[in-house]
N, CA, C and O of each residue as an XYZ file, in Angstrom:
732
protein
N      32.796    -21.518     -0.704
C      31.784    -20.997     -1.427
C      32.343    -20.321     -2.024
O      33.037    -20.786     -2.928
N      32.304    -19.064     -1.817
C      32.753    -17.401     -2.347
C      33.735    -17.796     -3.772
O      33.477    -16.935     -4.613
N      34.556    -18.594     -4.212
C      35.450    -18.475     -4.951
C      35.107    -19.259     -6.279
O      35.715    -19.333     -7.347
N      33.599    -19.972     -5.724
C      32.977    -20.499     -7.448
C      33.072    -21.996     -7.292
O      32.306    -22.647     -8.001
N      33.805    -22.591     -6.561
C      33.915    -24.083     -6.619
C      32.601    -24.977     -6.791
O      32.341    -25.958     -7.489
N      31.803    -24.138     -5.755
C      30.432    -24.817     -5.627
C      29.428    -23.461     -6.348
O      29.835    -22.312     -6.171
N      28.773    -23.579     -6.749
C      27.960    -22.874     -7.619
C      26.570    -22.364     -6.155
O      25.767    -23.130     -5.622
N      26.659    -21.647     -6.029
C      25.253    -20.747     -5.277
C      23.920    -19.956     -5.908
O      24.127    -20.018     -7.119
N      23.198    -19.549     -5.793
C      21.942    -19.111     -5.977
C      22.188    -17.928     -6.758
O      21.797    -17.590     -7.875
N      23.005    -17.323     -5.816
C      23.340    -15.731     -6.139
C      23.990    -15.819     -7.760
O      23.514    -15.121     -8.655
N      25.235    -16.856     -8.018
C      25.536    -16.910     -8.848
C      24.889    -17.120    -10.071
O      25.707    -17.225    -10.985
N      23.612    -17.229    -10.461
C      22.849    -16.824    -11.247
C      22.776    -15.643    -12.351
O      22.551    -15.597    -13.560
N      23.188    -14.376    -10.962
C      22.947    -13.209    -11.151
C      24.576    -12.827    -11.453
O      24.819    -12.600    -12.639
N      25.512    -12.749    -10.677
C      26.767    -12.477    -10.968
C      27.370    -13.592    -10.024
O      26.949    -14.322     -9.128
N      28.986    -13.275    -10.900
C      30.110    -14.144    -10.209
C      30.706    -13.217     -9.292
O      31.556    -13.691     -8.539
N      30.445    -12.015     -9.196
C      31.299    -11.327     -8.189
C      30.574    -11.347     -7.023
O      29.382    -11.070     -7.158
N      31.061    -11.661     -5.635
C      30.444    -11.806     -4.341
C      31.455    -11.460     -3.407
O      31.620    -12.124     -2.383
N      32.156    -10.449     -3.694
C      32.703    -10.229     -2.490
C      32.219     -9.594     -1.412
O      33.087     -9.478     -0.546
N      30.823     -8.980     -1.019
C      30.139     -8.329     -0.331
C      29.959     -9.877      0.703
O      29.566     -9.644      1.846
N      30.143    -10.940      0.461
C      29.693    -12.092      1.335
C      31.050    -12.208      2.366
O      31.114    -12.745      3.472
N      32.329    -11.355      1.429
C      33.604    -11.417      2.527
C      33.679    -10.619      3.591
O      34.588    -10.684      4.420
N      32.637     -9.744      3.632
C      32.886     -8.428      4.674
C      33.158     -8.871      6.296
O      33.988     -8.370      7.054
N      32.147    -10.022      6.601
C      32.547    -10.500      8.201
C      33.450    -11.491      8.102
O      34.128    -11.681      9.111
N      33.690    -12.321      6.967
C      35.248    -13.297      7.402
C      36.507    -12.332      7.370
O      37.526    -12.545      8.028
N      36.311    -11.193      6.488
C      37.550    -10.666      6.576
C      37.918    -10.074      7.631
O      38.832     -9.264      7.479
N      37.360    -10.256      9.026
C      37.676     -9.345      9.865
C      38.781     -9.987     10.401
O      39.856     -9.387     10.368
N      38.713    -11.227     10.948
C      39.936    -12.231     10.730
C      41.500    -12.264     10.265
O      42.589    -12.530     10.773
N      40.962    -11.822      8.956
C      42.502    -11.773      8.215
C      42.804    -10.208      8.679
O      43.902    -10.058      9.215
N      42.113     -9.217      8.568
C      42.342     -7.750      9.237
C      43.298     -7.839     10.431
O      44.403     -7.316     10.574
N      42.441     -8.812     11.438
C      43.369     -9.025     12.570
C      44.460     -9.319     12.683
O      45.323     -8.838     13.417
N      44.526    -10.385     11.742
C      46.002    -11.224     11.445
C      47.054    -10.090     10.962
O      48.197    -10.077     11.418
N      46.467     -8.857      9.732
C      47.540     -8.090      9.541
C      47.848     -6.931     10.194
O      48.768     -6.242      9.753
N      47.258     -6.600     11.146
C      47.986     -5.691     12.292
C      48.614     -6.344     13.323
O      49.507     -5.795     13.967
N      48.204     -7.556     13.562
C      49.090     -8.483     14.384
C      50.552     -8.638     13.714
O      51.576     -8.212     14.248
N      50.518     -9.169     12.724
C      51.831     -8.649     11.792
C      52.528     -7.421     11.641
O      53.741     -7.234     11.547
N      51.533     -6.561     11.632
C      52.333     -4.957     11.517
C      52.999     -4.787     12.750
O      54.129     -4.312     12.868
N      52.149     -5.254     13.826
C      52.684     -4.539     15.357
C      53.850     -5.511     15.388
O      54.818     -4.931     15.879
N      54.139     -6.777     15.054
C      55.233     -7.837     15.363
C      56.339     -6.917     14.271
O      57.377     -6.455     14.746
N      56.130     -6.794     13.364
C      57.277     -6.103     12.289
C      57.534     -4.894     13.122
O      58.739     -4.757     13.335
N      56.713     -3.885     13.713
C      57.258     -2.863     13.961
C      57.829     -2.798     15.295
O      57.954     -1.641     15.697
N      58.270     -3.844     16.222
C      58.462     -4.212     16.971
C      60.051     -4.619     17.006
O      60.792     -4.474     17.978
N      60.485     -5.282     15.438
C      61.699     -5.879     15.091
C      62.496     -4.263     14.110
O      63.623     -4.249     13.615
N      61.778     -3.434     14.098
C      62.120     -2.340     13.379
C      62.958     -1.418     14.490
O      62.598     -1.530     15.662
N      64.198     -0.397     14.142
C      64.491      0.552     15.089
C      63.550      1.407     15.407
O      62.530      1.554     14.734
N      63.830      2.078     16.519
C      62.564      2.965     16.721
C      62.990      4.383     16.030
O      62.072      5.186     15.866
N      64.363      4.779     15.593
C      64.606      5.857     14.593
C      63.630      5.786     13.563
O      63.242      6.931     13.330
N      62.842      4.623     12.565
C      62.227      4.731     11.598
C      61.053      5.009     11.981
O      60.276      4.943     11.029
N      60.393      5.386     13.264
C      59.326      5.373     13.623
C      58.259      6.266     13.004
O      57.145      5.942     12.591
N      58.888      7.551     13.032
C      58.030      8.690     12.291
C      57.773      8.235     10.569
O      56.704      8.372      9.975
N      58.577      7.880     10.199
C      58.858      7.080      8.817
C      57.219      6.486      8.493
O      56.274      6.650      7.721
N      57.540      5.895      9.375
C      56.180      4.371      9.279
C      55.057      5.074      9.815
O      54.028      4.549      9.390
N      54.792      6.169     10.668
C      53.832      6.612     10.791
C      53.196      7.200      9.163
O      52.292      6.837      8.410
N      54.035      8.078      9.156
C      53.935      8.722      7.787
C      53.342      7.727      6.674
O      52.320      8.001      6.043
N      54.035      6.618      6.505
C      53.645      5.867      5.175
C      52.115      5.313      5.829
O      51.073      5.243      5.177
N      52.266      4.978      7.154
C      50.620      4.289      7.268
C      49.864      5.614      6.992
O      49.125      5.415      6.027
N      49.770      6.644      7.359
C      48.867      7.975      7.433
C      48.936      8.258      5.903
O      47.745      8.308      5.593
N      49.618      8.456      4.847
C      50.134      8.143      3.221
C      48.633      6.975      2.838
O      47.586      7.473      2.425
N      48.721      5.949      2.982
C      48.373      4.635      2.954
C      46.368      5.046      2.995
O      45.599      5.155      2.041
N      46.073      5.187      4.592
C      45.191      5.977      4.603
C      44.344      6.927      4.004
O      43.120      6.917      3.871
N      45.238      7.794      3.647
C      44.766      8.873      2.875
C      44.426      8.643      1.235
O      43.478      9.151      0.635
N      45.487      7.710      0.652
C      44.883      7.123     -0.247
C      43.949      6.477     -0.486
O      43.179      6.667     -1.427
N      43.874      5.540      0.410
C      42.099      4.623      0.569
C      41.143      5.636      0.554
O      40.252      5.666     -0.294
N      41.276      6.520      1.492
C      39.908      7.386      1.648
C      39.765      7.898      0.481
O      38.715      7.744     -0.142
N      40.772      8.575      0.008
C      40.733      9.184     -1.555
C      39.780      8.406     -2.551
O      38.754      8.743     -3.143
N      40.675      6.978     -2.497
C      39.535      6.282     -3.690
C      38.281      5.928     -3.025
O      37.368      5.612     -3.788
N      38.041      5.912     -1.793
C      36.792      5.555     -1.383
C      35.937      6.354     -1.726
O      34.852      6.049     -2.222
N      36.449      7.779     -1.432
C      35.545      8.947     -1.823
C      34.850      8.732     -3.420
O      33.676      8.482     -3.692
N      35.986      8.920     -4.325
C      35.655      8.528     -5.767
C      34.876      7.459     -5.961
O      33.795      7.631     -6.523
N      35.155      6.530     -5.658
C      34.123      5.359     -5.504
C      32.959      5.607     -5.367
O      32.222      5.474     -6.344
N      32.402      6.071     -4.045
C      31.425      6.486     -3.541
C      30.238      7.212     -4.309
O      29.111      7.297     -3.820
N      30.630      7.802     -5.728
C      29.757      8.535     -6.231
C      28.764      7.705     -7.069
O      27.620      8.082     -7.324
N      29.450      6.232     -7.579
C      28.327      5.015     -7.892
C      27.247      4.996     -7.161
O      26.154      4.809     -7.696
N      27.373      5.189     -5.784
C      26.035      5.009     -4.980
C      25.612      5.859     -4.504
O      25.041      5.769     -3.417
N      25.775      7.193     -5.284
C      24.834      8.110     -4.839
C      23.040      8.273     -4.957
O      22.282      9.057     -4.386
N      22.778      7.193     -5.935
C      21.221      7.108     -6.265
C      20.847      5.665     -7.024
O      21.838      5.097     -7.483
N      19.826      5.121     -7.185
C      20.246      3.768     -7.312
C      19.650      4.159     -9.204
O      19.764      3.102     -9.824
N      19.244      5.009     -9.909
C      20.157      5.200    -11.371
C      21.365      5.108    -11.341
O      21.752      4.017    -11.761
N      22.329      5.942    -10.951
C      23.382      5.672    -10.920
C      24.385      4.504    -10.691
O      25.356      4.179    -11.375
N      23.832      3.896     -9.409
C      24.323      2.430     -9.434
C      24.103      1.378    -10.677
O      24.993      0.741    -11.240
N      22.538      1.351    -10.997
C      22.583      0.657    -12.266
C      23.232      0.460    -13.461
O      23.430     -0.503    -14.202
N      23.623      2.105    -13.446
C      23.741      2.636    -15.153
C      25.261      2.086    -15.090
O      25.823      1.480    -16.003
N      25.907      2.472    -13.620
C      27.142      1.512    -13.531
C      27.343      0.296    -14.093
O      27.932     -0.168    -15.069
N      26.668     -0.089    -13.169
C      26.367     -1.908    -13.575
C      26.144     -2.330    -14.758
O      26.620     -3.365    -15.223
N      25.547     -1.708    -15.222
C      25.090     -2.129    -16.838
C      26.209     -1.393    -17.724
O      26.378     -1.886    -18.839
N      26.878     -0.448    -17.436
C      28.004     -0.349    -18.435
C      29.466     -0.931    -18.099
O      30.475     -0.942    -18.804
N      29.276     -1.367    -16.916
C      30.421     -2.966    -16.843
C      30.017     -4.226    -17.363
O      30.749     -5.037    -17.932
N      28.508     -4.362    -17.071
C      28.326     -5.835    -17.473
C      26.679     -5.473    -18.323
O      25.596     -5.505    -17.738
N      26.867     -5.158    -19.740
C      25.484     -4.822    -20.272
C      24.330     -6.390    -20.659
O      23.276     -6.544    -21.277
N      25.263     -7.283    -19.898
C      24.166     -8.582    -20.521
C      23.361     -8.616    -19.060
O      22.360     -9.333    -19.041
N      23.606     -8.111    -18.190
C      22.923     -8.200    -16.598
C      21.619     -7.792    -16.505
O      21.100     -6.798    -15.998
N      21.112     -8.909    -17.191
C      19.185     -8.254    -16.874
C      18.376     -8.215    -16.012
O      17.181     -7.970    -16.180
N      19.070     -8.517    -14.685
C      18.261     -7.677    -13.494
C      18.772     -6.676    -12.945
O      18.261     -6.197    -11.932
N      20.143     -6.044    -13.639
C      20.738     -4.723    -13.745
C      19.499     -3.771    -14.876
O      18.918     -2.748    -14.513
N      19.420     -4.084    -15.527
C      18.451     -3.418    -16.623
C      17.102     -3.367    -15.873
O      16.549     -2.274    -15.754
N      16.598     -4.358    -15.417
C      15.263     -4.416    -14.699
C      15.132     -3.449    -13.545
O      14.189     -2.658    -13.520
N      16.231     -3.489    -12.392
C      16.285     -2.966    -11.719
C      16.466     -1.286    -12.078
O      15.927     -0.471    -11.330
N      17.213     -0.854    -13.202
C      17.321      0.288    -13.437
C      16.362      0.642    -14.055
O      16.276      1.869    -14.113
N      15.379     -0.039    -14.688
C      13.915      0.391    -14.974
C      13.295      0.626    -13.637
O      12.832      1.743    -13.406
N      13.250     -0.149    -12.889
C      12.612      0.444    -11.598
C      12.799      1.769    -11.466
O      12.027      2.701    -11.691
N      14.000      1.751    -11.045
C      14.449      3.356    -10.597
C      13.994      4.508    -11.436
O      13.687      5.620    -11.006
N      13.985      4.131    -12.630
C      13.666      5.376    -13.750
C      12.123      5.537    -13.698
O      11.502      6.573    -13.931
N      11.524      4.110    -13.289
C      10.123      4.342    -13.431
C       9.390      5.100    -11.980
O       8.259      5.552    -11.799
N      10.745      4.988    -10.967
C      10.295      5.651     -9.801
C      10.430      7.155     -9.810
O       9.649      7.868     -9.182
N      11.422      7.625    -10.524
C      11.469      8.912    -10.946
C      10.833      9.497    -11.780
O      10.949     10.703    -12.000
N      10.121      8.786    -12.327
C       8.618      9.561    -13.219
C       9.249      9.351    -14.800
O       8.729     10.041    -15.677
N      10.395      8.384    -15.203
C      10.864      8.571    -16.396
C      10.465      7.267    -17.142
O      11.350      6.487    -17.494
N       8.993      6.980    -17.421
C       8.372      5.698    -17.946
C       9.226      5.298    -19.161
O       9.963      4.318    -19.058
N       9.156      6.132    -20.520
C       9.677      5.680    -21.626
C      10.951      5.107    -21.640
O      11.328      4.114    -22.263
N      11.842      6.156    -20.559
C      13.290      5.360    -20.416
C      13.084      3.669    -19.537
O      13.785      2.677    -19.739
N      12.231      3.753    -18.827
C      12.011      2.220    -18.029
C      11.813      1.674    -18.802
O      12.292      0.548    -18.677
N      11.136      1.870    -19.972
C      10.335      0.867    -20.581
C      11.358      0.414    -21.245
O      11.156     -0.711    -21.701
N      12.686      0.993    -21.544
C      13.473      0.467    -22.907
C      14.243     -0.437    -21.916
O      14.849     -1.378    -22.429
N      14.308     -0.296    -20.604
C      15.290     -0.942    -19.721
C      15.059     -2.256    -19.442
O      15.821     -3.218    -19.351
N      13.125     -2.062    -19.246
C      12.252     -3.184    -19.346
C      12.521     -4.596    -20.225
O      12.734     -5.784    -19.983
N      12.337     -3.489    -21.707
C      12.342     -4.407    -22.847
C      13.795     -4.533    -23.316
O      13.922     -4.929    -24.475
N      14.935     -4.266    -22.616
C      16.088     -4.395    -22.911
C      16.456     -5.857    -21.667
O      17.349     -6.634    -22.005
N      15.987     -6.018    -20.800
C      15.981     -6.965    -19.537
C      15.142     -7.991    -20.035
O      15.300     -9.095    -19.512
N      14.098     -7.863    -21.121
C      13.329     -9.135    -21.512
C      14.254     -9.558    -22.693
O      14.473    -10.768    -22.748
N      14.774     -8.862    -23.545
C      15.723     -9.268    -24.953
C      16.500    -10.377    -24.151
O      16.607    -11.568    -24.443
N      17.077     -9.621    -22.945
C      18.223    -10.528    -22.777
C      17.379    -11.945    -21.724
O      17.872    -13.072    -21.680
N      16.825    -11.782    -21.402
C      16.071    -13.015    -20.803
C      14.407    -13.084    -20.663
O      13.670    -12.734    -19.742
N      14.091    -13.761    -22.135
C      12.491    -13.276    -21.919
C      11.572    -14.203    -21.108
O      10.346    -14.182    -21.214
N      12.061    -14.785    -20.526
C      11.068    -15.921    -19.408
C      11.123    -15.049    -17.982
O      10.517    -15.480    -17.001
N      11.920    -13.734    -17.912
C      12.064    -13.165    -16.586
C      10.609    -12.326    -16.023
O      10.246    -11.170    -16.246
N      10.022    -13.317    -15.286
C       8.571    -12.641    -15.068
C       8.309    -11.491    -14.211
O       7.118    -11.190    -14.133
N       9.382    -10.553    -13.345
C       9.586     -9.815    -12.980
C       9.852     -8.670    -13.449
O       9.748     -7.622    -12.812
N      10.417     -8.831    -15.228
C      10.635     -7.542    -16.005
C       8.964     -7.377    -16.663
O       8.429     -6.325    -17.015
N       8.385     -8.747    -16.689
C       7.353     -8.825    -17.495
C       6.135     -7.571    -16.561
O       5.354     -6.733    -17.011
N       6.343     -7.819    -15.700
C       5.483     -7.459    -14.617
C       5.868     -6.227    -14.634
O       4.998     -5.513    -15.131
N       7.059     -5.503    -14.215
C       7.071     -3.830    -14.080
C       6.981     -3.304    -15.658
O       6.538     -2.181    -15.900
N       7.421     -4.174    -16.686
C       6.990     -3.451    -18.298
C       5.389     -3.263    -18.196
O       4.964     -2.188    -18.620
N       4.237     -4.398    -17.563
C       2.756     -4.205    -17.387
C       2.773     -2.886    -16.827
O       2.258     -2.060    -17.581
N       3.314     -2.303    -15.455
C       3.183     -1.657    -14.999
C       3.468     -0.385    -15.305
O       2.939      0.633    -14.858
N       4.382     -0.501    -16.136
C       4.532      0.686    -16.860
C       3.767      1.296    -17.922
O       3.615      2.492    -18.170
N       3.280      0.206    -18.547
C       2.532      0.269    -19.902
C       0.870      0.866    -19.165
O       0.070      1.674    -19.637
N       0.821      0.072    -17.854
C      -0.394      0.799    -17.737
C      -0.296      1.730    -17.086
O      -1.464      2.035    -16.847
N       0.568      2.685    -16.436
C       0.801      4.033    -15.906
C       0.614      4.775    -17.444
O      -0.078      5.779    -17.608
N       1.179      4.255    -18.261
C       1.194      5.420    -19.845
C      -0.192      4.752    -20.431
O      -0.181      4.576    -21.650
N      -1.336      4.371    -19.757
C      -2.678      4.254    -20.704
C      -2.746      2.969    -21.223
O      -3.849      2.433    -21.339
N      -1.480      2.257    -21.635
C      -1.430      1.160    -22.733
C      -2.184     -0.006    -21.899
O      -1.472     -0.900    -21.443
N      -3.395     -0.047    -21.702
C      -3.840     -1.177    -20.602
C      -3.932     -2.691    -21.770
O      -3.544     -3.810    -21.435
N      -4.390     -2.430    -22.813
C      -4.001     -4.069    -23.597
C      -2.971     -4.619    -23.213
O      -2.920     -5.606    -22.478
N      -1.849     -3.883    -23.789
C      -0.579     -4.006    -23.795
C      -0.115     -4.483    -22.264
O       0.673     -5.419    -22.131
N      -0.560     -3.905    -21.343
C       0.100     -4.025    -19.866
C      -0.813     -5.630    -19.454
O      -0.396     -6.551    -18.751
N      -2.017     -5.532    -20.104
C      -2.696     -7.315    -19.464
C      -1.776     -8.217    -20.146
O      -1.374     -9.235    -19.581
N      -1.346     -7.839    -21.570
C      -0.307     -8.969    -22.032
C       0.338     -9.034    -21.463
O       0.224    -10.086    -20.835
N       1.370     -8.333    -21.102
C       2.618     -8.228    -20.419
C       2.575     -9.391    -18.974
O       3.256    -10.405    -18.819
N       1.436     -8.752    -17.980
C       0.849     -9.709    -16.858
C       0.297    -11.288    -17.426
O       0.658    -12.260    -16.762
N      -0.144    -11.405    -18.049
C      -0.308    -12.946    -18.706
C       1.216    -13.509    -18.926
O       1.639    -14.549    -18.421
N       1.903    -12.697    -19.709
C       3.185    -13.189    -20.392
C       4.014    -13.463    -18.919
O       4.772    -14.421    -18.771
N       3.756    -12.533    -17.946
C       4.775    -13.032    -16.658
C       4.048    -14.120    -16.381
O       4.720    -15.143    -16.512
N       3.007    -14.296    -16.069
C       2.256    -15.632    -15.277
C       2.159    -16.823    -16.094
O       1.901    -17.892    -15.541
N       2.353    -16.758    -17.470
C       3.239    -17.931    -18.031
C       4.575    -18.680    -17.584
O       4.777    -19.894    -17.543
N       5.382    -17.690    -17.280
C       6.962    -17.989    -16.488
C       6.972    -18.260    -15.103
O       7.823    -19.003    -14.614
N       5.825    -17.548    -14.230
C       5.502    -18.066    -12.976
C       4.503    -17.738    -12.858
O       4.211    -16.590    -13.194
N       3.254    -18.873    -12.166
C       2.031    -18.508    -12.229
C       1.686    -18.324    -10.883
O       0.537    -18.044    -10.542
N       2.745    -18.486     -9.991
C       2.189    -17.933     -8.210
C       2.836    -17.103     -7.595
O       3.154    -17.085     -6.406
N       3.145    -16.035     -8.818
C       3.569    -14.816     -8.469
C       2.247    -14.055     -7.842
O       1.183    -13.958     -8.454
N       2.450    -13.615     -6.729
C       1.277    -13.218     -6.324
C       1.251    -11.273     -7.063
O       0.196    -10.772     -7.449
N       2.234    -10.717     -7.089
C       2.452     -9.289     -7.357
C       1.940     -9.474     -8.851
O       1.500     -8.400     -9.263
N       1.878    -10.233     -9.555
C       1.864    -10.320    -10.875
C       0.092    -10.393    -10.952
O      -0.539     -9.597    -11.648
N      -0.557    -11.446    -10.146
C      -1.541    -11.447    -10.050
C      -2.763    -10.432     -9.707
O      -3.838    -10.358    -10.302
N      -2.478     -9.940     -8.990
C      -2.417     -9.161     -8.492
C      -2.635     -7.404     -9.331
O      -3.469     -6.499     -9.281
N      -1.680     -7.601     -9.858
C      -1.677     -6.111    -10.962
C      -2.737     -6.621    -12.266
O      -3.459     -5.717    -12.686
N      -2.869     -7.764    -12.833
C      -3.463     -8.678    -13.481
C      -4.951     -8.037    -12.998
O      -5.664     -7.328    -13.707
N      -5.180     -8.375    -11.895
C      -6.797     -8.357    -11.384
C      -7.102     -6.724    -11.409
O      -8.119     -6.105    -11.722
N      -6.052     -6.372    -11.038
C      -6.485     -4.741    -10.720
C      -6.439     -4.036    -12.413
O      -7.191     -3.078    -12.593
N      -5.723     -4.427    -13.403
C      -5.731     -3.844    -14.810
C      -6.711     -4.126    -15.327
O      -7.335     -3.234    -15.901
N      -7.369     -5.892    -15.313
C      -8.497     -6.369    -15.831
C      -9.981     -5.397    -14.920
O     -11.013     -5.269    -15.579
N      -9.960     -5.083    -14.160
C     -11.011     -4.348    -13.174
C     -10.922     -3.340    -13.822
O     -11.987     -3.051    -14.368
N      -9.734     -2.342    -14.101
C     -10.113     -0.823    -14.145
C     -10.698     -0.959    -15.954
O     -11.607     -0.224    -16.341
N     -10.018     -2.000    -16.923
C     -10.632     -2.305    -18.408
C     -12.148     -2.354    -18.076
O     -12.767     -1.373    -18.488
N     -12.792     -3.186    -17.491
C     -13.601     -3.667    -17.309
C     -14.712     -2.184    -16.631
O     -15.901     -2.157    -16.949
N     -14.174     -1.194    -15.817
C     -15.244     -0.180    -15.580
C     -15.017      0.718    -16.462
O     -15.869      1.582    -16.668
N     -13.870      0.698    -17.136
C     -13.692      1.529    -18.245
C     -14.428      1.514    -19.517
O     -14.669      2.465    -20.260
N     -14.859     -0.177    -19.689
C     -15.997     -0.343    -20.684
C     -17.028     -0.194    -20.149
O     -18.009     -0.068    -20.881
N     -17.155     -0.163    -19.151
C     -18.891     -0.017    -18.500
C     -18.936      1.327    -18.671
O     -19.682      1.681    -19.584
N     -18.248      2.379    -17.949
C     -18.778      3.569    -17.943
C     -18.879      4.200    -19.514
O     -19.556      5.215    -19.677
N     -17.999      3.399    -20.977
C     -17.915      4.053    -21.744
C     -19.496      3.297    -22.539
O     -20.240      3.854    -23.347
N     -19.582      2.309    -22.133
C     -20.991      1.771    -22.956
C     -22.240      2.643    -21.829
O     -23.357      2.618    -22.347
N     -22.218      3.217    -20.733
C     -23.172      3.663    -19.978
C     -23.426      5.134    -20.593
O     -24.574      5.579    -20.617
N     -22.248      5.944    -21.132
C     -22.399      7.184    -21.624
C     -23.152      6.947    -23.074
O     -24.096      7.690    -23.344
N     -22.851      6.180    -23.778
C     -23.587      6.061    -25.469
C     -25.164      6.220    -25.283
O     -25.909      6.179    -26.262
């Protein structure tokens, strides 16, 4: 199933599913080690120091490659920025980058990412919800309510959206009542 002959739900986001192979690859690693051991027995013992040096060099090169690749995962913003650079059409990545930017307090940038996710997939309720939260945090209550209602059009059973809409509508009602009392 991991090579794409049969689609699974994960494939609607990405065709890269190498992380599903982490457990099954253990068997292949075991076979490779056994093959290396068998080859080691067949080669003359005089070449042993050179083989050990070759193995050490390969391990060092792999460690260096791993270290340079690890900077991609230093934080959520770096991860999703890298993902978008490779796959600019990945609407979930735009939404996730928006969430990371929002968590960092960078709301205008987060809103740009939510809007990009929605331009790529206008029926993505989570992006409507997240954009609604950002709009509310910026004090743009009517626009936030509009986004929550839009999200509910696509998935009326999302509890988070229903909760957010109720909170924002209650806030707006309280503000209206507070304004009418002060007059």
